Short mmCIF file of C-alpha atoms in Angstrom, two decimals:
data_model
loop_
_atom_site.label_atom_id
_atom_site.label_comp_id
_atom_site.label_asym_id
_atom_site.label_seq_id
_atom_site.Cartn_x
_atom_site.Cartn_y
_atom_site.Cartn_z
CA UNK A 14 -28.50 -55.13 0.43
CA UNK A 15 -27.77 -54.37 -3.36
CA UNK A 16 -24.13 -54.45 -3.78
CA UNK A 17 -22.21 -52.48 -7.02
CA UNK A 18 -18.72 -53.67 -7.82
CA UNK A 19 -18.52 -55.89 -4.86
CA UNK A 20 -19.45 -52.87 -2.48
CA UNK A 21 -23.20 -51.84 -1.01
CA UNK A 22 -25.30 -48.86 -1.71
CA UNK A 23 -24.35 -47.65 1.43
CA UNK A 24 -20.86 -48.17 1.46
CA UNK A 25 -21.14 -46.24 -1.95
CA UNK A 26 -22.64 -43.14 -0.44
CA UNK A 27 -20.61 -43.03 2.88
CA UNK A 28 -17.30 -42.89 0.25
CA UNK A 29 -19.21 -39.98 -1.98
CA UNK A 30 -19.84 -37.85 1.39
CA UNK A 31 -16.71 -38.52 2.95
CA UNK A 32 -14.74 -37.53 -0.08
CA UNK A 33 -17.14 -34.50 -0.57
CA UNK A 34 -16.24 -33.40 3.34
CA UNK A 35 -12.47 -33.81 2.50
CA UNK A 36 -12.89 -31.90 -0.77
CA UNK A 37 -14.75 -29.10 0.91
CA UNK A 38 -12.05 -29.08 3.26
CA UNK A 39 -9.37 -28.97 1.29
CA UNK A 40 -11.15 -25.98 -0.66
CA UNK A 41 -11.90 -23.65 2.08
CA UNK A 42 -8.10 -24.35 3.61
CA UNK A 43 -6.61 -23.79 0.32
CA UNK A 44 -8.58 -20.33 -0.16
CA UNK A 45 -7.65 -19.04 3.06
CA UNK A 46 -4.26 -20.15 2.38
CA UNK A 47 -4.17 -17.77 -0.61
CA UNK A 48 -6.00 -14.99 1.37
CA UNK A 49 -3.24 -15.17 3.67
CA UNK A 50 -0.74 -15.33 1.20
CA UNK A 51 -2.80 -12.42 -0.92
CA UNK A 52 -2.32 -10.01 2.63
CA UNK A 53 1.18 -11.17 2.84
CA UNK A 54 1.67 -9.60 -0.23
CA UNK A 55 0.08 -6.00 0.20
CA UNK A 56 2.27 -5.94 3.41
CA UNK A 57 5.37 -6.45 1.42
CA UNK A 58 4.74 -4.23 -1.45
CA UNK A 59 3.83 -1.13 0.99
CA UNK A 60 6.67 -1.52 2.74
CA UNK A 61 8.93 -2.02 -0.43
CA UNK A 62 7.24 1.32 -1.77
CA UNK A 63 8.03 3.47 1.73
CA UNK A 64 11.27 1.61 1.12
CA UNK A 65 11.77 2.99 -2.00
CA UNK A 66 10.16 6.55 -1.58
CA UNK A 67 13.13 7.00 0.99
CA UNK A 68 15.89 5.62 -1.30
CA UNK A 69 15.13 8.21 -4.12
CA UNK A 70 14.82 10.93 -1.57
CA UNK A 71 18.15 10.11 -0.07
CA UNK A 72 19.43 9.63 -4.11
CA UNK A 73 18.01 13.12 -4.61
CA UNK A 74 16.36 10.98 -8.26
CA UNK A 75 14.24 13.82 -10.56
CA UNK A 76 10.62 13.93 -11.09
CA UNK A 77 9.14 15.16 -14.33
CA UNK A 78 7.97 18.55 -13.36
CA UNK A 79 6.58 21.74 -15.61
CA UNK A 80 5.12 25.34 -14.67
CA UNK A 81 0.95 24.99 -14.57
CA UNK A 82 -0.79 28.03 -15.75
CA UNK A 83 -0.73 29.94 -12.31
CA UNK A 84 2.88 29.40 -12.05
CA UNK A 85 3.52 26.73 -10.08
CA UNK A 86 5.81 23.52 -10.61
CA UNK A 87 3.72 20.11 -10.70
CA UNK A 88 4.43 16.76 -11.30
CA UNK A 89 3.85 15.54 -14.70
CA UNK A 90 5.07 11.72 -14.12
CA UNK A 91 1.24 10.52 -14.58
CA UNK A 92 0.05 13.46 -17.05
CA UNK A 93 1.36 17.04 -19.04
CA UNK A 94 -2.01 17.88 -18.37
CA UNK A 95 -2.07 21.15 -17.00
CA UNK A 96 1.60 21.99 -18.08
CA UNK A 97 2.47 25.23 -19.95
CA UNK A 98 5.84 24.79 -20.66
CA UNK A 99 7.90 21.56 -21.33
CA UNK A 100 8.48 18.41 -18.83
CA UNK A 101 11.80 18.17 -17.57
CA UNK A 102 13.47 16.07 -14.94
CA UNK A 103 13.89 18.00 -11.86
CA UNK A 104 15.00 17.08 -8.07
CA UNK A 105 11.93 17.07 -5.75
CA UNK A 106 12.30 18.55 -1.83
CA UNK A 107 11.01 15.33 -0.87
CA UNK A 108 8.71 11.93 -1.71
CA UNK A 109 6.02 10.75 0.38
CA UNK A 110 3.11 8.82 -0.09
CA UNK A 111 -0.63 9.53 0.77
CA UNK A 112 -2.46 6.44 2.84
CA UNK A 113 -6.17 6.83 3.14
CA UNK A 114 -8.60 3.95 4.82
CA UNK A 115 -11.28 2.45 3.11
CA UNK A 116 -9.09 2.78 -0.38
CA UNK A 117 -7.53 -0.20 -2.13
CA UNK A 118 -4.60 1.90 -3.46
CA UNK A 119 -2.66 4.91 -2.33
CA UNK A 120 -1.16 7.47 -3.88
CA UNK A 121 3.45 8.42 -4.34
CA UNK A 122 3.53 11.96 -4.49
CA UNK A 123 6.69 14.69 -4.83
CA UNK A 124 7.19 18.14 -3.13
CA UNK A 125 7.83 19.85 -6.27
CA UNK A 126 6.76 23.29 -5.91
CA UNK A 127 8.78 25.43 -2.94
CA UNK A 128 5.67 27.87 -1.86
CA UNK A 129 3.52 24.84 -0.67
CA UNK A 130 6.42 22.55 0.46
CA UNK A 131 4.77 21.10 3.84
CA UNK A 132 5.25 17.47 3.09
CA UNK A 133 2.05 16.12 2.87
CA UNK A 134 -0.17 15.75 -0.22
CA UNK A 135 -1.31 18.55 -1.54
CA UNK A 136 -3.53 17.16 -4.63
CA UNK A 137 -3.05 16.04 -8.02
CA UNK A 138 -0.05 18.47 -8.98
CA UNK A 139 1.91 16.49 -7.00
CA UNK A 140 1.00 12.73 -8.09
CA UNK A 141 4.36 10.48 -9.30
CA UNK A 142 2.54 6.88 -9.00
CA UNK A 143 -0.24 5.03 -7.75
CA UNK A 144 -0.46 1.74 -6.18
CA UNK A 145 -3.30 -0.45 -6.63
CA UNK A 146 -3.40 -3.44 -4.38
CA UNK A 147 -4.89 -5.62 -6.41
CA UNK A 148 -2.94 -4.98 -9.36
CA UNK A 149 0.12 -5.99 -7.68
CA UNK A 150 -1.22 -9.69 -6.51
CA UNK A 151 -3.57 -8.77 -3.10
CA UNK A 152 -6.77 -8.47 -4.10
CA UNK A 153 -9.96 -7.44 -1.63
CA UNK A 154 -6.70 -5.96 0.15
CA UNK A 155 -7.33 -2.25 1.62
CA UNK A 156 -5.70 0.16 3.80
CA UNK A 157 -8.55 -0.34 6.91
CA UNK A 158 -6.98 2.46 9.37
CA UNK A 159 -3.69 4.61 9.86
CA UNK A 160 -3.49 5.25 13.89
CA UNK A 161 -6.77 6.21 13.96
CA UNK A 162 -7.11 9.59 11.26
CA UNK A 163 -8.55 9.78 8.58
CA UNK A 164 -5.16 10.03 6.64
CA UNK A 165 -1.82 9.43 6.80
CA UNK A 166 1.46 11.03 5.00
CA UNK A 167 4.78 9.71 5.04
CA UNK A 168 7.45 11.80 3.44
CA UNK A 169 11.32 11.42 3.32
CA UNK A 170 13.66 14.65 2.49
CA UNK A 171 16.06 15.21 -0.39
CA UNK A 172 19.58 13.55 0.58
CA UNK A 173 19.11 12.74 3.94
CA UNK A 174 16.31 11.02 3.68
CA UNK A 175 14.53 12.12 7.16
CA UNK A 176 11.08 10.64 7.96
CA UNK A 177 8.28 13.43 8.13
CA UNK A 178 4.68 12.12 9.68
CA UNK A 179 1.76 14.35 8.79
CA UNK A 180 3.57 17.48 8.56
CA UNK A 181 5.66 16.94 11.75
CA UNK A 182 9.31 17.77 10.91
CA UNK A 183 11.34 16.45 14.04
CA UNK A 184 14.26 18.53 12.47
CA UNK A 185 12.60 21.38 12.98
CA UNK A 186 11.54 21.23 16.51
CA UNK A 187 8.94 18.83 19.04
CA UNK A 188 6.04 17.86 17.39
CA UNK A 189 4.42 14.58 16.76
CA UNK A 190 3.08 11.92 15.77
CA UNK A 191 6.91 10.38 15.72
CA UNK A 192 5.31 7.03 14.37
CA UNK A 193 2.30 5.65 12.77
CA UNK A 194 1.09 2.11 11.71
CA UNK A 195 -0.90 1.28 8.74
CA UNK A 196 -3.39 -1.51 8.84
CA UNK A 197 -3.86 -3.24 6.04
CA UNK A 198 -7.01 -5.81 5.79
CA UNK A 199 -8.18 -8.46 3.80
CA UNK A 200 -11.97 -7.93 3.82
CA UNK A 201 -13.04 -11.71 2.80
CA UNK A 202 -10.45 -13.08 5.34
CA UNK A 203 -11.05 -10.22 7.75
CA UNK A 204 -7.61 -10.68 8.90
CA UNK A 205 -5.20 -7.62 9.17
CA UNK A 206 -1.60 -7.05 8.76
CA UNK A 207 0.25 -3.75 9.90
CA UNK A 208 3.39 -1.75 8.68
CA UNK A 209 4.89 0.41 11.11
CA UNK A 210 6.85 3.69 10.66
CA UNK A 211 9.16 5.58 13.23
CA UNK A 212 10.05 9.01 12.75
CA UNK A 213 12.91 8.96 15.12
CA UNK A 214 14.92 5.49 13.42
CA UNK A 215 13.68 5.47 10.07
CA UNK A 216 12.68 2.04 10.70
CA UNK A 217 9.85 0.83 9.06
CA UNK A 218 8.74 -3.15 9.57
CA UNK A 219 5.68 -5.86 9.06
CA UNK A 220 4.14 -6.32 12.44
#
C-alpha cells in the first residue's frame, strides 16, 4: 500500500471525507442557526413596533399631516405628495399598523382625518412608516397568516392607548375579535414564530 508522509492512500482519503462530513455539518448547523436567529429577530422587531405604535398613541406624538385636494387631512410622513397646503405636525386619533400574509413588510399608519376615523387602514393617505423585514436583519422572513383573514389591523387610541382589532372598539360595546396572533415564517427554515395581541390587557408577547 503506497504510503504519503508516513500515512496510506487510504488513510488519506478516509481523513478528506471525514473532515468533508464534519464541514458539511458544521455548515448546515451554522445556517440554521442564523435562520433561527434571522426569525428571532422579525419576532422582536414586530413586537417592538406594536410596542411603540401604542407608546406614541398613549404620548398623543404628531404626525405630519396636510389637506389633499378633496379636503381631507393625510399623512405626509413618507410623501407631500398629494398635499395642497403646508405639512404640519398634528396629533393623530390613533396609530395602528396594517399586517397582511404573504408580504415581507407591513405598513404604520395614523387616523388623521375625523370623517373616516374607523381604525383600520384606509390606504396611502394614512401611511407614517413601513417595515421591511429584511431590512431590519430577518431576511426570507414574512408575515405567513393573522388568525386566519386575509388582514389584520392593530390600532391604539390617542392618550389612553386602548387596543382596537379590525375595527372592533371594546369601548364602544361587544364585538370581537378581542385578540389576534400574527405568524411570522421563515420560508427557507419553514419554521414559524407568533406575536400575540389581546384587546382586553393590552398585552402583546412572542409565543
Amino acid at each position: 500500500m503506497h504510503k504519503r508522509d508516513g500515512f496510506t492512500l487510504i488513510e488519506v482519503m478516509v481523513s478528506v471525507t471525514i473532515m468533508g462530513i464534519i464541514a458539511t455539518i458544521a455548515f448546515f448547523s451554522l445556517t440554521t442557526s442564523q435562520r433561527t436567529d434571522q426569525l428571532n429577530t422579525a419576532a422582536r422587531v414586530v413586537e417592538a413596533d406594536l410596542r411603540s405604535a401604542q407608546s406614541r398613541a398613549l404620548t398623543a406624538e404628531n404626525i405630519k399631516t396636510c389637506t389633499d385636494n378633496i379636503g381631507l387631512k393625510k399623512s405626509c410622513e413618507i410623501s407631500t405628495v398629494g398635499c395642497t397646503d403646508a405639512c404640519v405636525p398634528a396629533p393623530p386619533a390613533g396609530i395602528g399598523i396594517r399586517f397582511v400574509p404573504g408580504k415581507d413588510r407591513y405598513t404604520t399608519f395614523a387616523e388623521v382625518e375625523p370623517s373616516t376615523n374607523d381604525w383600520r387602514y384606509s390606504g396611502t393617505r394614512e401611511d407614517v412608516f413601513t417595515r421591511v423585514l429584511a431590512a431590519a436583519g430577518a431576511p426570507n422572513v414574512i408575515v405567513s397568516a393573522v388568525s386566519g383573514s386575509s388582514t389584520a389591523d392593530i390600532a391604539f387610541k390617542r392618550q389612553n392607548g386602548s387596543m382596537v382589532i379590525d375595527g372592533c372598539d371594546l369601548s364602544q360595546g361587544t364585538c370581537t375579535p378581542v385578540s389576534l396572533t400574527i405568524t411570522l415564517k421563515h420560508t427557507k427554515l419553514n419554521v414559524t414564530r407568533t406575536v400575540s395581541v389581546n384587546a382586553i390587557t393590552g398585552r402583546i408577547s412572542i409565543q
